């Protein structure tokens, strides 16, 4: 139900936009990432009212948006750093009282798309 796309290789300082198709237009959605040898971490989340939450490490550089008409969640990533290299996952949960960045809050997960910054 969640399919990510848009990953790839980019030089430091560059930009990428990730997309995730989802049929759950009103659900809470999030982006997570996991680098080799590290735990999965929340990057950004958005609820049904488009309230957002960001990890401190990406504030001011990443922007999460949702396009309900196109059933699409996006993550615009600017000023990419080496430490942004990871597998990025889209996640969803039916409802949320706050926009959580905890992975255990989310129930549905995509397969991931790789982002490599060099």
Short mmCIF file of N, CA, C and O in Angstrom, two decimals:
data_model
loop_
_atom_site.label_atom_id
_atom_site.label_comp_id
_atom_site.label_asym_id
_atom_site.label_seq_id
_atom_site.Cartn_x
_atom_site.Cartn_y
_atom_site.Cartn_z
N UNK A 1 0.81 -1.20 0.00
CA UNK A 1 0.00 0.00 0.00
C UNK A 1 0.85 1.26 0.00
O UNK A 1 0.33 2.34 -0.28
N UNK A 2 2.08 1.15 0.37
CA UNK A 2 2.98 2.30 0.37
C UNK A 2 4.15 1.97 -0.54
O UNK A 2 4.83 0.96 -0.34
N UNK A 3 4.38 2.81 -1.53
CA UNK A 3 5.46 2.57 -2.48
C UNK A 3 6.29 3.83 -2.63
O UNK A 3 5.79 4.87 -3.08
N UNK A 4 7.55 3.73 -2.23
CA UNK A 4 8.45 4.87 -2.31
C UNK A 4 9.15 4.92 -3.66
O UNK A 4 9.36 3.89 -4.32
N UNK A 5 9.56 6.12 -4.04
CA UNK A 5 10.37 6.32 -5.25
C UNK A 5 11.14 7.62 -5.09
O UNK A 5 10.87 8.42 -4.18
N UNK A 6 12.09 7.82 -5.98
CA UNK A 6 12.82 9.08 -6.02
C UNK A 6 14.20 9.05 -5.41
O UNK A 6 14.92 10.04 -5.45
N UNK A 7 14.57 7.93 -4.82
CA UNK A 7 15.90 7.83 -4.25
C UNK A 7 16.97 7.82 -5.33
O UNK A 7 16.68 7.70 -6.52
N UNK A 8 18.21 7.96 -4.91
CA UNK A 8 19.31 7.95 -5.87
C UNK A 8 20.58 8.45 -5.23
O UNK A 8 20.68 8.58 -4.01
N UNK A 9 21.54 8.73 -6.09
CA UNK A 9 22.83 9.25 -5.63
C UNK A 9 22.93 10.72 -5.96
O UNK A 9 22.54 11.15 -7.04
N UNK A 10 23.45 11.48 -5.02
CA UNK A 10 23.56 12.92 -5.20
C UNK A 10 24.80 13.42 -4.46
O UNK A 10 25.22 12.81 -3.47
N UNK A 11 25.36 14.49 -4.95
CA UNK A 11 26.50 15.07 -4.27
C UNK A 11 26.05 15.88 -3.07
O UNK A 11 24.92 16.40 -3.02
N UNK A 12 26.93 15.98 -2.11
CA UNK A 12 26.64 16.80 -0.94
C UNK A 12 26.26 18.21 -1.36
O UNK A 12 26.89 18.79 -2.26
N UNK A 13 25.24 18.72 -0.73
CA UNK A 13 24.74 20.04 -1.07
C UNK A 13 23.62 20.01 -2.09
O UNK A 13 22.95 21.02 -2.32
N UNK A 14 23.40 18.86 -2.69
CA UNK A 14 22.37 18.71 -3.69
C UNK A 14 21.00 18.45 -3.10
O UNK A 14 20.81 18.50 -1.88
N UNK A 15 20.06 18.17 -3.98
CA UNK A 15 18.67 17.98 -3.57
C UNK A 15 18.09 16.72 -4.20
O UNK A 15 18.50 16.29 -5.27
N UNK A 16 17.12 16.15 -3.50
CA UNK A 16 16.33 15.03 -4.00
C UNK A 16 14.93 15.18 -3.45
O UNK A 16 14.74 15.74 -2.36
N UNK A 17 13.97 14.67 -4.20
CA UNK A 17 12.60 14.61 -3.71
C UNK A 17 12.13 13.17 -3.73
O UNK A 17 12.14 12.52 -4.78
N UNK A 18 11.75 12.67 -2.58
CA UNK A 18 11.19 11.33 -2.46
C UNK A 18 9.68 11.41 -2.54
O UNK A 18 9.07 12.38 -2.08
N UNK A 19 9.10 10.37 -3.11
CA UNK A 19 7.65 10.29 -3.20
C UNK A 19 7.19 8.95 -2.65
O UNK A 19 7.92 7.96 -2.70
N UNK A 20 5.98 8.95 -2.15
CA UNK A 20 5.37 7.73 -1.63
C UNK A 20 3.90 7.75 -2.02
O UNK A 20 3.18 8.69 -1.67
N UNK A 21 3.49 6.74 -2.75
CA UNK A 21 2.08 6.67 -3.11
C UNK A 21 1.33 5.92 -2.02
O UNK A 21 1.80 4.91 -1.51
N UNK A 22 0.19 6.45 -1.68
CA UNK A 22 -0.60 5.85 -0.62
C UNK A 22 -2.08 6.10 -0.88
O UNK A 22 -2.45 7.14 -1.40
N UNK A 23 -2.88 5.16 -0.52
CA UNK A 23 -4.32 5.32 -0.69
C UNK A 23 -4.97 5.87 0.58
O UNK A 23 -6.17 6.08 0.63
N UNK A 24 -4.14 6.12 1.59
CA UNK A 24 -4.67 6.55 2.88
C UNK A 24 -4.54 8.05 3.02
O UNK A 24 -3.66 8.56 3.69
N UNK A 25 -5.41 8.77 2.39
CA UNK A 25 -5.28 10.22 2.31
C UNK A 25 -5.43 10.93 3.64
O UNK A 25 -4.91 12.02 3.81
N UNK A 26 -6.15 10.35 4.55
CA UNK A 26 -6.39 11.06 5.80
C UNK A 26 -5.53 10.53 6.95
O UNK A 26 -5.60 11.05 8.05
N UNK A 27 -4.74 9.56 6.66
CA UNK A 27 -3.95 8.98 7.73
C UNK A 27 -2.72 9.81 8.05
O UNK A 27 -2.31 10.66 7.27
N UNK A 28 -2.12 9.53 9.18
CA UNK A 28 -0.86 10.15 9.54
C UNK A 28 0.25 9.43 8.78
O UNK A 28 0.30 8.20 8.76
N UNK A 29 1.14 10.21 8.21
CA UNK A 29 2.19 9.66 7.37
C UNK A 29 3.55 10.16 7.82
O UNK A 29 3.66 11.27 8.37
N UNK A 30 4.55 9.38 7.58
CA UNK A 30 5.88 9.78 8.00
C UNK A 30 6.98 9.23 7.12
O UNK A 30 6.76 8.26 6.37
N UNK A 31 8.11 9.86 7.20
CA UNK A 31 9.33 9.39 6.56
C UNK A 31 10.34 9.00 7.63
O UNK A 31 10.56 9.76 8.57
N UNK A 32 10.92 7.85 7.44
CA UNK A 32 11.94 7.36 8.34
C UNK A 32 13.17 6.98 7.52
O UNK A 32 13.08 6.81 6.30
N UNK A 33 14.29 6.83 8.19
CA UNK A 33 15.49 6.40 7.49
C UNK A 33 16.32 5.50 8.37
O UNK A 33 16.25 5.56 9.60
N UNK A 34 17.08 4.66 7.72
CA UNK A 34 17.96 3.76 8.45
C UNK A 34 19.26 3.60 7.69
O UNK A 34 19.26 3.16 6.53
N UNK A 35 20.33 3.99 8.34
CA UNK A 35 21.67 3.83 7.77
C UNK A 35 22.24 2.51 8.26
O UNK A 35 21.84 1.99 9.30
N UNK A 36 23.18 1.95 7.53
CA UNK A 36 23.78 0.68 7.93
C UNK A 36 24.35 0.75 9.35
O UNK A 36 25.07 1.69 9.70
N UNK A 37 23.99 -0.23 10.15
CA UNK A 37 24.49 -0.28 11.50
C UNK A 37 23.82 0.65 12.48
O UNK A 37 24.24 0.73 13.65
N UNK A 38 22.80 1.37 12.03
CA UNK A 38 22.12 2.32 12.90
C UNK A 38 20.65 1.97 13.02
O UNK A 38 20.09 1.26 12.19
N UNK A 39 20.03 2.50 14.05
CA UNK A 39 18.60 2.29 14.24
C UNK A 39 17.80 3.16 13.28
O UNK A 39 18.27 4.21 12.84
N UNK A 40 16.60 2.70 13.01
CA UNK A 40 15.70 3.50 12.18
C UNK A 40 15.32 4.76 12.94
O UNK A 40 15.01 4.72 14.13
N UNK A 41 15.34 5.89 12.26
CA UNK A 41 15.00 7.16 12.91
C UNK A 41 13.94 7.90 12.12
O UNK A 41 13.89 7.82 10.89
N UNK A 42 13.10 8.60 12.85
CA UNK A 42 12.09 9.42 12.22
C UNK A 42 12.70 10.67 11.63
O UNK A 42 13.53 11.33 12.26
N UNK A 43 12.27 11.01 10.43
CA UNK A 43 12.79 12.18 9.73
C UNK A 43 11.74 13.30 9.72
O UNK A 43 12.03 14.44 10.07
N UNK A 44 10.54 12.95 9.31
CA UNK A 44 9.47 13.95 9.22
C UNK A 44 8.13 13.24 9.22
O UNK A 44 8.02 12.09 8.78
N UNK A 45 7.13 13.92 9.75
CA UNK A 45 5.78 13.37 9.77
C UNK A 45 4.76 14.43 9.44
O UNK A 45 5.02 15.63 9.58
N UNK A 46 3.58 13.98 9.02
CA UNK A 46 2.50 14.90 8.67
C UNK A 46 1.18 14.22 8.97
O UNK A 46 1.00 13.03 8.70
N UNK A 47 0.24 14.97 9.56
CA UNK A 47 -1.04 14.35 9.87
C UNK A 47 -2.08 14.74 8.83
O UNK A 47 -1.78 15.38 7.81
N UNK A 48 -3.31 14.34 9.08
CA UNK A 48 -4.37 14.58 8.12
C UNK A 48 -4.71 16.04 7.91
O UNK A 48 -5.30 16.40 6.89
N UNK A 49 -4.32 16.87 8.87
CA UNK A 49 -4.52 18.32 8.75
C UNK A 49 -3.28 19.04 8.26
O UNK A 49 -3.21 20.26 8.32
N UNK A 50 -2.30 18.24 7.83
CA UNK A 50 -1.02 18.75 7.32
C UNK A 50 -0.17 19.45 8.38
O UNK A 50 0.66 20.29 8.06
N UNK A 51 -0.42 19.11 9.64
CA UNK A 51 0.54 19.53 10.66
C UNK A 51 1.79 18.69 10.48
O UNK A 51 1.70 17.50 10.20
N UNK A 52 2.94 19.28 10.69
CA UNK A 52 4.19 18.57 10.43
C UNK A 52 5.09 18.54 11.65
O UNK A 52 4.94 19.32 12.60
N UNK A 53 6.03 17.63 11.60
CA UNK A 53 7.04 17.51 12.64
C UNK A 53 8.32 17.03 11.96
O UNK A 53 8.27 16.21 11.03
N UNK A 54 9.44 17.55 12.40
CA UNK A 54 10.72 17.22 11.78
C UNK A 54 11.75 16.87 12.85
O UNK A 54 11.77 17.43 13.94
N UNK A 55 12.63 15.99 12.49
CA UNK A 55 13.79 15.73 13.32
C UNK A 55 14.70 16.95 13.29
O UNK A 55 14.79 17.64 12.27
N UNK A 56 15.35 17.20 14.40
CA UNK A 56 16.23 18.38 14.47
C UNK A 56 17.30 18.36 13.38
O UNK A 56 17.69 19.40 12.86
N UNK A 57 17.74 17.17 13.04
CA UNK A 57 18.83 17.04 12.07
C UNK A 57 18.45 17.47 10.66
O UNK A 57 19.34 17.70 9.83
N UNK A 58 17.15 17.57 10.39
CA UNK A 58 16.72 17.92 9.03
C UNK A 58 15.92 19.21 8.97
O UNK A 58 15.55 19.65 7.88
N UNK A 59 15.64 19.80 10.11
CA UNK A 59 14.86 21.04 10.11
C UNK A 59 15.54 22.10 9.26
O UNK A 59 16.74 22.32 9.35
N UNK A 60 14.74 22.75 8.44
CA UNK A 60 15.26 23.79 7.58
C UNK A 60 15.83 23.27 6.27
O UNK A 60 16.11 24.05 5.35
N UNK A 61 15.99 21.96 6.16
CA UNK A 61 16.53 21.37 4.93
C UNK A 61 15.51 20.48 4.23
O UNK A 61 15.49 20.43 3.00
N UNK A 62 14.69 19.78 5.00
CA UNK A 62 13.72 18.85 4.43
C UNK A 62 12.31 19.42 4.61
O UNK A 62 12.03 20.09 5.61
N UNK A 63 11.46 19.11 3.65
CA UNK A 63 10.07 19.53 3.72
C UNK A 63 9.17 18.36 3.35
O UNK A 63 9.33 17.76 2.28
N UNK A 64 8.23 18.04 4.24
CA UNK A 64 7.27 16.97 3.98
C UNK A 64 5.95 17.60 3.55
O UNK A 64 5.49 18.58 4.14
N UNK A 65 5.38 17.04 2.51
CA UNK A 65 4.08 17.52 2.04
C UNK A 65 3.23 16.32 1.61
O UNK A 65 3.75 15.24 1.35
N UNK A 66 1.94 16.55 1.55
CA UNK A 66 1.04 15.51 1.07
C UNK A 66 0.12 16.10 0.03
O UNK A 66 -0.33 17.24 0.15
N UNK A 67 -0.12 15.34 -1.00
CA UNK A 67 -1.03 15.74 -2.07
C UNK A 67 -2.14 14.70 -2.10
O UNK A 67 -2.00 13.65 -2.74
N UNK A 68 -3.21 14.98 -1.41
CA UNK A 68 -4.28 14.00 -1.29
C UNK A 68 -4.96 13.72 -2.63
O UNK A 68 -5.45 12.62 -2.85
N UNK A 69 -4.98 14.70 -3.51
CA UNK A 69 -5.61 14.49 -4.82
C UNK A 69 -4.84 13.45 -5.64
O UNK A 69 -5.43 12.75 -6.46
N UNK A 70 -3.53 13.37 -5.40
CA UNK A 70 -2.69 12.42 -6.13
C UNK A 70 -2.24 11.26 -5.26
O UNK A 70 -1.39 10.48 -5.68
N UNK A 71 -2.80 11.19 -4.04
CA UNK A 71 -2.44 10.09 -3.12
C UNK A 71 -0.93 9.98 -2.95
O UNK A 71 -0.37 8.89 -2.96
N UNK A 72 -0.29 11.12 -2.77
CA UNK A 72 1.16 11.13 -2.74
C UNK A 72 1.70 11.89 -1.53
O UNK A 72 1.23 12.97 -1.20
N UNK A 73 2.67 11.29 -0.91
CA UNK A 73 3.45 11.93 0.15
C UNK A 73 4.82 12.22 -0.44
O UNK A 73 5.39 11.41 -1.15
N UNK A 74 5.35 13.40 -0.13
CA UNK A 74 6.66 13.76 -0.67
C UNK A 74 7.60 14.23 0.44
O UNK A 74 7.16 14.72 1.48
N UNK A 75 8.87 14.07 0.18
CA UNK A 75 9.89 14.61 1.07
C UNK A 75 10.91 15.32 0.19
O UNK A 75 11.67 14.69 -0.53
N UNK A 76 10.89 16.64 0.25
CA UNK A 76 11.86 17.44 -0.49
C UNK A 76 13.07 17.62 0.40
O UNK A 76 12.97 18.12 1.52
N UNK A 77 14.22 17.17 -0.11
CA UNK A 77 15.45 17.21 0.67
C UNK A 77 16.45 18.14 -0.01
O UNK A 77 16.86 17.88 -1.14
N UNK A 78 16.81 19.19 0.68
CA UNK A 78 17.80 20.16 0.17
C UNK A 78 19.05 20.11 1.04
O UNK A 78 19.03 19.61 2.16
N UNK A 79 20.11 20.68 0.50
CA UNK A 79 21.37 20.78 1.24
C UNK A 79 21.76 19.44 1.85
O UNK A 79 22.10 19.35 3.04
N UNK A 80 21.72 18.42 1.04
CA UNK A 80 21.98 17.07 1.55
C UNK A 80 23.40 16.93 2.05
O UNK A 80 24.35 17.50 1.49
N UNK A 81 23.53 16.16 3.13
CA UNK A 81 24.82 15.92 3.77
C UNK A 81 25.18 14.44 3.68
O UNK A 81 24.30 13.59 3.47
N UNK A 82 26.44 14.15 3.90
CA UNK A 82 26.87 12.76 3.87
C UNK A 82 26.06 11.92 4.84
O UNK A 82 25.71 10.77 4.56
N UNK A 83 25.75 12.51 5.99
CA UNK A 83 25.04 11.76 7.02
C UNK A 83 23.56 11.53 6.71
O UNK A 83 22.86 10.86 7.46
N UNK A 84 23.09 12.07 5.61
CA UNK A 84 21.72 11.79 5.18
C UNK A 84 21.64 10.48 4.40
O UNK A 84 20.54 10.02 4.06
N UNK A 85 22.77 9.89 4.10
CA UNK A 85 22.79 8.62 3.40
C UNK A 85 22.10 7.54 4.21
O UNK A 85 22.44 7.30 5.36
N UNK A 86 21.10 6.91 3.62
CA UNK A 86 20.30 5.90 4.32
C UNK A 86 19.25 5.33 3.38
O UNK A 86 19.02 5.87 2.30
N UNK A 87 18.61 4.27 3.84
CA UNK A 87 17.39 3.80 3.20
C UNK A 87 16.25 4.60 3.81
O UNK A 87 16.15 4.69 5.04
N UNK A 88 15.43 5.16 2.96
CA UNK A 88 14.31 5.98 3.42
C UNK A 88 13.00 5.21 3.24
O UNK A 88 12.75 4.64 2.18
N UNK A 89 12.19 5.25 4.29
CA UNK A 89 10.93 4.51 4.31
C UNK A 89 9.76 5.44 4.54
O UNK A 89 9.83 6.37 5.34
N UNK A 90 8.69 5.15 3.86
CA UNK A 90 7.43 5.82 4.08
C UNK A 90 6.61 4.96 5.04
O UNK A 90 6.66 3.72 4.96
N UNK A 91 5.88 5.60 5.94
CA UNK A 91 5.09 4.85 6.92
C UNK A 91 3.75 5.53 7.14
O UNK A 91 3.62 6.74 6.93
N UNK A 92 2.79 4.75 7.61
CA UNK A 92 1.45 5.28 7.81
C UNK A 92 0.79 4.64 9.03
O UNK A 92 1.08 3.50 9.38
N UNK A 93 -0.09 5.42 9.62
CA UNK A 93 -0.91 4.91 10.72
C UNK A 93 -2.29 5.54 10.59
O UNK A 93 -2.41 6.68 10.11
N UNK A 94 -3.31 4.84 11.01
CA UNK A 94 -4.69 5.28 10.79
C UNK A 94 -4.99 6.64 11.41
O UNK A 94 -5.67 7.47 10.82
N UNK A 95 -4.50 6.86 12.61
CA UNK A 95 -4.78 8.13 13.28
C UNK A 95 -3.65 8.42 14.24
O UNK A 95 -2.94 7.52 14.70
N UNK A 96 -3.51 9.69 14.55
CA UNK A 96 -2.48 10.07 15.51
C UNK A 96 -2.92 11.33 16.23
O UNK A 96 -3.48 12.24 15.63
N UNK A 97 -2.66 11.38 17.52
CA UNK A 97 -3.00 12.58 18.29
C UNK A 97 -1.92 13.63 18.13
O UNK A 97 -2.21 14.84 18.21
N UNK A 98 -0.71 13.21 17.92
CA UNK A 98 0.39 14.11 17.62
C UNK A 98 1.16 13.54 16.43
O UNK A 98 1.01 12.36 16.11
N UNK A 99 1.95 14.35 15.79
CA UNK A 99 2.73 13.88 14.65
C UNK A 99 4.02 13.28 15.20
O UNK A 99 4.99 13.99 15.47
N UNK A 100 3.99 11.99 15.35
CA UNK A 100 5.09 11.30 15.99
C UNK A 100 6.20 10.95 15.00
O UNK A 100 5.95 10.70 13.82
N UNK A 101 7.42 10.92 15.53
CA UNK A 101 8.57 10.45 14.75
C UNK A 101 9.09 9.14 15.32
O UNK A 101 10.22 8.74 15.02
N UNK A 102 8.27 8.49 16.13
CA UNK A 102 8.65 7.20 16.67
C UNK A 102 8.18 6.11 15.73
O UNK A 102 7.02 6.06 15.34
N UNK A 103 9.06 5.21 15.39
CA UNK A 103 8.72 4.18 14.43
C UNK A 103 7.64 3.24 14.95
O UNK A 103 6.84 2.71 14.17
N UNK A 104 7.56 3.06 16.28
CA UNK A 104 6.56 2.15 16.82
C UNK A 104 5.16 2.75 16.78
O UNK A 104 4.19 2.08 17.13
N UNK A 105 5.04 3.99 16.38
CA UNK A 105 3.73 4.63 16.22
C UNK A 105 3.07 4.20 14.92
O UNK A 105 1.84 4.20 14.82
N UNK A 106 3.87 3.83 13.95
CA UNK A 106 3.37 3.58 12.60
C UNK A 106 3.17 2.10 12.35
O UNK A 106 3.93 1.27 12.85
N UNK A 107 2.15 1.80 11.57
CA UNK A 107 1.77 0.40 11.36
C UNK A 107 2.12 -0.12 9.98
O UNK A 107 2.52 -1.26 9.82
N UNK A 108 1.95 0.70 8.97
CA UNK A 108 2.21 0.28 7.60
C UNK A 108 3.51 0.90 7.11
O UNK A 108 3.78 2.08 7.37
N UNK A 109 4.26 0.10 6.36
CA UNK A 109 5.58 0.53 5.90
C UNK A 109 5.78 0.18 4.43
O UNK A 109 5.32 -0.85 3.95
N UNK A 110 6.51 1.05 3.75
CA UNK A 110 6.93 0.76 2.40
C UNK A 110 8.22 -0.05 2.40
O UNK A 110 8.77 -0.36 3.46
N UNK A 111 8.69 -0.36 1.20
CA UNK A 111 9.89 -1.19 1.05
C UNK A 111 11.17 -0.37 1.13
O UNK A 111 12.25 -0.94 1.32
N UNK A 112 11.06 0.92 0.97
CA UNK A 112 12.24 1.77 1.09
C UNK A 112 12.84 2.18 -0.24
O UNK A 112 12.68 1.49 -1.25
N UNK A 113 13.52 3.30 -0.21
CA UNK A 113 14.26 3.78 -1.37
C UNK A 113 15.59 4.34 -0.87
O UNK A 113 15.64 5.04 0.13
N UNK A 114 16.66 3.99 -1.56
CA UNK A 114 18.00 4.33 -1.10
C UNK A 114 18.39 5.74 -1.51
O UNK A 114 18.21 6.14 -2.66
N UNK A 115 18.93 6.47 -0.56
CA UNK A 115 19.51 7.78 -0.82
C UNK A 115 20.99 7.73 -0.45
O UNK A 115 21.32 7.37 0.68
N UNK A 116 21.84 8.07 -1.39
CA UNK A 116 23.27 8.05 -1.15
C UNK A 116 23.84 9.43 -1.46
O UNK A 116 23.69 9.93 -2.58
N UNK A 117 24.47 10.03 -0.47
CA UNK A 117 25.07 11.35 -0.64
C UNK A 117 26.59 11.19 -0.59
O UNK A 117 27.12 10.59 0.35
N UNK A 118 27.27 11.70 -1.59
CA UNK A 118 28.72 11.55 -1.63
C UNK A 118 29.42 12.88 -1.86
O UNK A 118 28.75 13.88 -2.18
#
